[in-house]
C-alpha cells in the first residue's frame, strides 16, 4: 500500500531483552542508562513535565518533554525541539515482561510524511534498541559517540 504525502506515518520497533522490565525502565529513565544507550551528552530528569535534552554533536539538540512515566510499564516523550520533522512527534516505550524477559515496543508517532530522514530514523531507532539490549544484557551499550555507521 502506498501512503500519500498527507498521511501520518509511525515507526514501530520491537526488541526482546533478557532482563526484567524494571532494569530496562531504569535504563530508559536515568542519566546512566541513556548515556550508554543513546548519547553521552544529555540532561535527564525523572519527572513528568520535565524536559530531557539530548545532544548529538555541536549543533544537534533534541528536547523531549516527559509525558508519561508508568514504572515499569510505559514511558512517553513529546519532542519539543529538534529537527523540524521530529517536533510534535512522540516517542514511547512499552515494556511487557514475561518469564524474566521483556518485550520493548518503541513507537515514534505522528510523523507528517515518509521522507528519507524518516527512513534514516527508522533504522537508527532499531540501533537504539540494539544498544539498549546490549547495555541491559551485557553492561555496555552503543551510544552515538561510539557509533561508526
PDB file of C-alpha atoms in Angstrom:
ATOM      1  CA  UNK A   1       0.000   0.000   0.000  1.00  0.00           C
ATOM      2  CA  UNK A   2       1.375   3.396  -0.916  1.00  0.00           C
ATOM      3  CA  UNK A   3       0.961   6.283   1.513  1.00  0.00           C
ATOM      4  CA  UNK A   4       0.000   9.704   0.312  1.00  0.00           C
ATOM      5  CA  UNK A   5       2.198  12.613   1.335  1.00  0.00           C
ATOM      6  CA  UNK A   6      -0.509  13.905   3.677  1.00  0.00           C
ATOM      7  CA  UNK A   7      -0.706  10.695   5.729  1.00  0.00           C
ATOM      8  CA  UNK A   8       0.668  10.481   9.222  1.00  0.00           C
ATOM      9  CA  UNK A   9       3.466   7.949   9.485  1.00  0.00           C
ATOM     10  CA  UNK A  10       4.648   5.989  12.513  1.00  0.00           C
ATOM     11  CA  UNK A  11       7.757   3.997  13.328  1.00  0.00           C
ATOM     12  CA  UNK A  12       7.296   0.848  15.410  1.00  0.00           C
ATOM     13  CA  UNK A  13      10.098  -1.458  16.541  1.00  0.00           C
ATOM     14  CA  UNK A  14      10.177  -4.494  18.840  1.00  0.00           C
ATOM     15  CA  UNK A  15      13.168  -5.845  20.775  1.00  0.00           C
ATOM     16  CA  UNK A  16      13.193  -8.707  23.291  1.00  0.00           C
ATOM     17  CA  UNK A  17      15.660  -8.168  26.130  1.00  0.00           C
ATOM     18  CA  UNK A  18      16.528 -10.941  28.560  1.00  0.00           C
ATOM     19  CA  UNK A  19      16.220  -8.917  31.773  1.00  0.00           C
ATOM     20  CA  UNK A  20      13.264  -7.820  33.929  1.00  0.00           C
ATOM     21  CA  UNK A  21      11.271  -4.731  32.887  1.00  0.00           C
ATOM     22  CA  UNK A  22      12.447  -2.802  35.966  1.00  0.00           C
ATOM     23  CA  UNK A  23      16.045  -2.841  34.662  1.00  0.00           C
ATOM     24  CA  UNK A  24      15.010  -1.621  31.215  1.00  0.00           C
ATOM     25  CA  UNK A  25      12.777   1.074  32.695  1.00  0.00           C
ATOM     26  CA  UNK A  26      15.722   2.325  34.762  1.00  0.00           C
ATOM     27  CA  UNK A  27      17.959   2.365  31.670  1.00  0.00           C
ATOM     28  CA  UNK A  28      15.382   4.456  29.778  1.00  0.00           C
ATOM     29  CA  UNK A  29      14.802   6.978  32.569  1.00  0.00           C
ATOM     30  CA  UNK A  30      18.260   7.528  34.097  1.00  0.00           C
ATOM     31  CA  UNK A  31      21.313   9.538  33.094  1.00  0.00           C
ATOM     32  CA  UNK A  32      23.469   6.438  33.471  1.00  0.00           C
ATOM     33  CA  UNK A  33      21.295   4.293  31.213  1.00  0.00           C
ATOM     34  CA  UNK A  34      20.505   6.827  28.495  1.00  0.00           C
ATOM     35  CA  UNK A  35      24.140   7.962  28.325  1.00  0.00           C
ATOM     36  CA  UNK A  36      25.159   4.408  27.486  1.00  0.00           C
ATOM     37  CA  UNK A  37      22.225   3.682  25.185  1.00  0.00           C
ATOM     38  CA  UNK A  38      21.679   6.920  23.210  1.00  0.00           C
ATOM     39  CA  UNK A  39      24.146   9.777  23.774  1.00  0.00           C
ATOM     40  CA  UNK A  40      26.626  10.756  26.474  1.00  0.00           C
ATOM     41  CA  UNK A  41      25.740  14.439  26.120  1.00  0.00           C
ATOM     42  CA  UNK A  42      22.434  14.743  27.938  1.00  0.00           C
ATOM     43  CA  UNK A  43      20.400  16.214  30.756  1.00  0.00           C
ATOM     44  CA  UNK A  44      17.783  13.822  32.094  1.00  0.00           C
ATOM     45  CA  UNK A  45      15.063  14.170  34.709  1.00  0.00           C
ATOM     46  CA  UNK A  46      12.716  11.523  36.064  1.00  0.00           C
ATOM     47  CA  UNK A  47       9.590  13.655  36.397  1.00  0.00           C
ATOM     48  CA  UNK A  48       6.513  14.071  34.201  1.00  0.00           C
ATOM     49  CA  UNK A  49       6.524  17.535  32.634  1.00  0.00           C
ATOM     50  CA  UNK A  50      10.303  17.903  32.746  1.00  0.00           C
ATOM     51  CA  UNK A  51      12.334  18.279  29.557  1.00  0.00           C
ATOM     52  CA  UNK A  52      15.231  15.949  28.760  1.00  0.00           C
ATOM     53  CA  UNK A  53      17.994  17.311  26.498  1.00  0.00           C
ATOM     54  CA  UNK A  54      19.948  15.021  24.177  1.00  0.00           C
ATOM     55  CA  UNK A  55      22.907  16.298  22.123  1.00  0.00           C
ATOM     56  CA  UNK A  56      24.323  14.630  19.034  1.00  0.00           C
ATOM     57  CA  UNK A  57      27.277  16.830  18.124  1.00  0.00           C
ATOM     58  CA  UNK A  58      27.636  20.595  18.441  1.00  0.00           C
ATOM     59  CA  UNK A  59      24.524  21.705  16.556  1.00  0.00           C
ATOM     60  CA  UNK A  60      22.139  18.817  17.090  1.00  0.00           C
ATOM     61  CA  UNK A  61      19.925  19.228  20.165  1.00  0.00           C
ATOM     62  CA  UNK A  62      16.784  17.193  20.814  1.00  0.00           C
ATOM     63  CA  UNK A  63      14.445  18.170  23.663  1.00  0.00           C
ATOM     64  CA  UNK A  64      11.929  15.601  24.846  1.00  0.00           C
ATOM     65  CA  UNK A  65       9.236  16.586  27.326  1.00  0.00           C
ATOM     66  CA  UNK A  66       8.286  13.693  29.591  1.00  0.00           C
ATOM     67  CA  UNK A  67       4.576  12.982  29.103  1.00  0.00           C
ATOM     68  CA  UNK A  68       4.256   9.687  30.971  1.00  0.00           C
ATOM     69  CA  UNK A  69       6.277   7.600  33.415  1.00  0.00           C
ATOM     70  CA  UNK A  70       4.492   4.413  34.492  1.00  0.00           C
ATOM     71  CA  UNK A  71       7.074   2.131  36.122  1.00  0.00           C
ATOM     72  CA  UNK A  72       7.981  -0.402  34.870  1.00  0.00           C
ATOM     73  CA  UNK A  73       5.468  -0.451  32.002  1.00  0.00           C
ATOM     74  CA  UNK A  74       5.499   2.717  29.883  1.00  0.00           C
ATOM     75  CA  UNK A  75       7.458   5.882  29.070  1.00  0.00           C
ATOM     76  CA  UNK A  76       6.330   8.598  26.679  1.00  0.00           C
ATOM     77  CA  UNK A  77       8.149  11.696  25.440  1.00  0.00           C
ATOM     78  CA  UNK A  78       6.945  14.596  23.280  1.00  0.00           C
ATOM     79  CA  UNK A  79       9.574  16.170  21.052  1.00  0.00           C
ATOM     80  CA  UNK A  80       9.551  19.945  21.571  1.00  0.00           C
ATOM     81  CA  UNK A  81      12.838  20.861  19.861  1.00  0.00           C
ATOM     82  CA  UNK A  82      14.913  19.019  17.254  1.00  0.00           C
ATOM     83  CA  UNK A  83      14.942  18.550  13.520  1.00  0.00           C
ATOM     84  CA  UNK A  84      11.667  20.090  12.248  1.00  0.00           C
ATOM     85  CA  UNK A  85      10.420  16.633  11.210  1.00  0.00           C
ATOM     86  CA  UNK A  86      10.603  15.486  14.856  1.00  0.00           C
ATOM     87  CA  UNK A  87       8.948  18.468  16.555  1.00  0.00           C
ATOM     88  CA  UNK A  88       5.455  17.451  17.657  1.00  0.00           C
ATOM     89  CA  UNK A  89       6.140  13.721  17.351  1.00  0.00           C
ATOM     90  CA  UNK A  90       6.001  11.353  20.306  1.00  0.00           C
ATOM     91  CA  UNK A  91       8.339   8.552  21.317  1.00  0.00           C
ATOM     92  CA  UNK A  92       7.033   5.841  23.623  1.00  0.00           C
ATOM     93  CA  UNK A  93       8.384   2.658  25.127  1.00  0.00           C
ATOM     94  CA  UNK A  94       6.060  -0.141  26.259  1.00  0.00           C
ATOM     95  CA  UNK A  95       7.628  -2.828  28.420  1.00  0.00           C
ATOM     96  CA  UNK A  96       5.933  -6.231  28.654  1.00  0.00           C
ATOM     97  CA  UNK A  97       7.723  -8.705  30.911  1.00  0.00           C
ATOM     98  CA  UNK A  98       7.134 -12.433  30.828  1.00  0.00           C
ATOM     99  CA  UNK A  99       9.287 -15.104  32.482  1.00  0.00           C
ATOM    100  CA  UNK A 100      12.250 -12.790  33.156  1.00  0.00           C
ATOM    101  CA  UNK A 101      12.493 -11.351  29.667  1.00  0.00           C
ATOM    102  CA  UNK A 102      10.898  -8.183  28.374  1.00  0.00           C
ATOM    103  CA  UNK A 103       9.479  -7.169  25.027  1.00  0.00           C
ATOM    104  CA  UNK A 104      10.180  -3.491  24.379  1.00  0.00           C
ATOM    105  CA  UNK A 105       7.913  -1.814  21.847  1.00  0.00           C
ATOM    106  CA  UNK A 106       9.274   1.521  20.670  1.00  0.00           C
ATOM    107  CA  UNK A 107       6.876   3.797  18.805  1.00  0.00           C
ATOM    108  CA  UNK A 108       7.795   7.122  17.195  1.00  0.00           C
ATOM    109  CA  UNK A 109       4.433   8.500  16.102  1.00  0.00           C
ATOM    110  CA  UNK A 110       2.821  11.453  14.359  1.00  0.00           C
ATOM    111  CA  UNK A 111       5.325  11.943  11.564  1.00  0.00           C
ATOM    112  CA  UNK A 112       3.827  14.217   8.920  1.00  0.00           C
ATOM    113  CA  UNK A 113       5.222  12.204   5.995  1.00  0.00           C
ATOM    114  CA  UNK A 114       7.624   9.474   4.980  1.00  0.00           C
ATOM    115  CA  UNK A 115      10.892  11.117   3.972  1.00  0.00           C
ATOM    116  CA  UNK A 116      14.494   9.976   3.753  1.00  0.00           C
ATOM    117  CA  UNK A 117      15.003  11.372   7.269  1.00  0.00           C
ATOM    118  CA  UNK A 118      12.068   9.233   8.474  1.00  0.00           C
ATOM    119  CA  UNK A 119      13.695   6.184   6.872  1.00  0.00           C
ATOM    120  CA  UNK A 120      17.041   7.002   8.491  1.00  0.00           C
ATOM    121  CA  UNK A 121      15.382   7.429  11.885  1.00  0.00           C
ATOM    122  CA  UNK A 122      13.594   4.106  11.468  1.00  0.00           C
ATOM    123  CA  UNK A 123      16.998   2.443  11.083  1.00  0.00           C
ATOM    124  CA  UNK A 124      18.505   4.432  13.962  1.00  0.00           C
ATOM    125  CA  UNK A 125      15.671   3.528  16.346  1.00  0.00           C
ATOM    126  CA  UNK A 126      16.439  -0.136  15.607  1.00  0.00           C
ATOM    127  CA  UNK A 127      20.065   0.586  16.509  1.00  0.00           C
ATOM    128  CA  UNK A 128      18.859   2.346  19.689  1.00  0.00           C
ATOM    129  CA  UNK A 129      17.018  -0.838  20.691  1.00  0.00           C
ATOM    130  CA  UNK A 130      20.099  -2.934  19.912  1.00  0.00           C
ATOM    131  CA  UNK A 131      22.128  -0.580  22.121  1.00  0.00           C
ATOM    132  CA  UNK A 132      19.503  -0.879  24.883  1.00  0.00           C
ATOM    133  CA  UNK A 133      19.633  -4.689  24.610  1.00  0.00           C
ATOM    134  CA  UNK A 134      23.431  -4.899  24.818  1.00  0.00           C
ATOM    135  CA  UNK A 135      23.508  -2.388  27.696  1.00  0.00           C
ATOM    136  CA  UNK A 136      20.885  -4.263  29.715  1.00  0.00           C
ATOM    137  CA  UNK A 137      22.182  -7.759  28.950  1.00  0.00           C
ATOM    138  CA  UNK A 138      25.948  -7.196  28.724  1.00  0.00           C
ATOM    139  CA  UNK A 139      26.584  -3.895  30.556  1.00  0.00           C
ATOM    140  CA  UNK A 140      27.750  -1.874  27.530  1.00  0.00           C
ATOM    141  CA  UNK A 141      25.573  -0.047  25.018  1.00  0.00           C
ATOM    142  CA  UNK A 142      26.463   1.688  21.782  1.00  0.00           C
ATOM    143  CA  UNK A 143      25.835   5.414  22.298  1.00  0.00           C
ATOM    144  CA  UNK A 144      26.006   7.961  19.469  1.00  0.00           C
ATOM    145  CA  UNK A 145      29.625   8.853  20.283  1.00  0.00           C
ATOM    146  CA  UNK A 146      30.766   5.241  19.726  1.00  0.00           C
ATOM    147  CA  UNK A 147      28.854   4.531  16.511  1.00  0.00           C
ATOM    148  CA  UNK A 148      30.665   4.158  13.227  1.00  0.00           C
ATOM    149  CA  UNK A 149      27.635   3.821  10.968  1.00  0.00           C
TER     150      UNK A 149
END
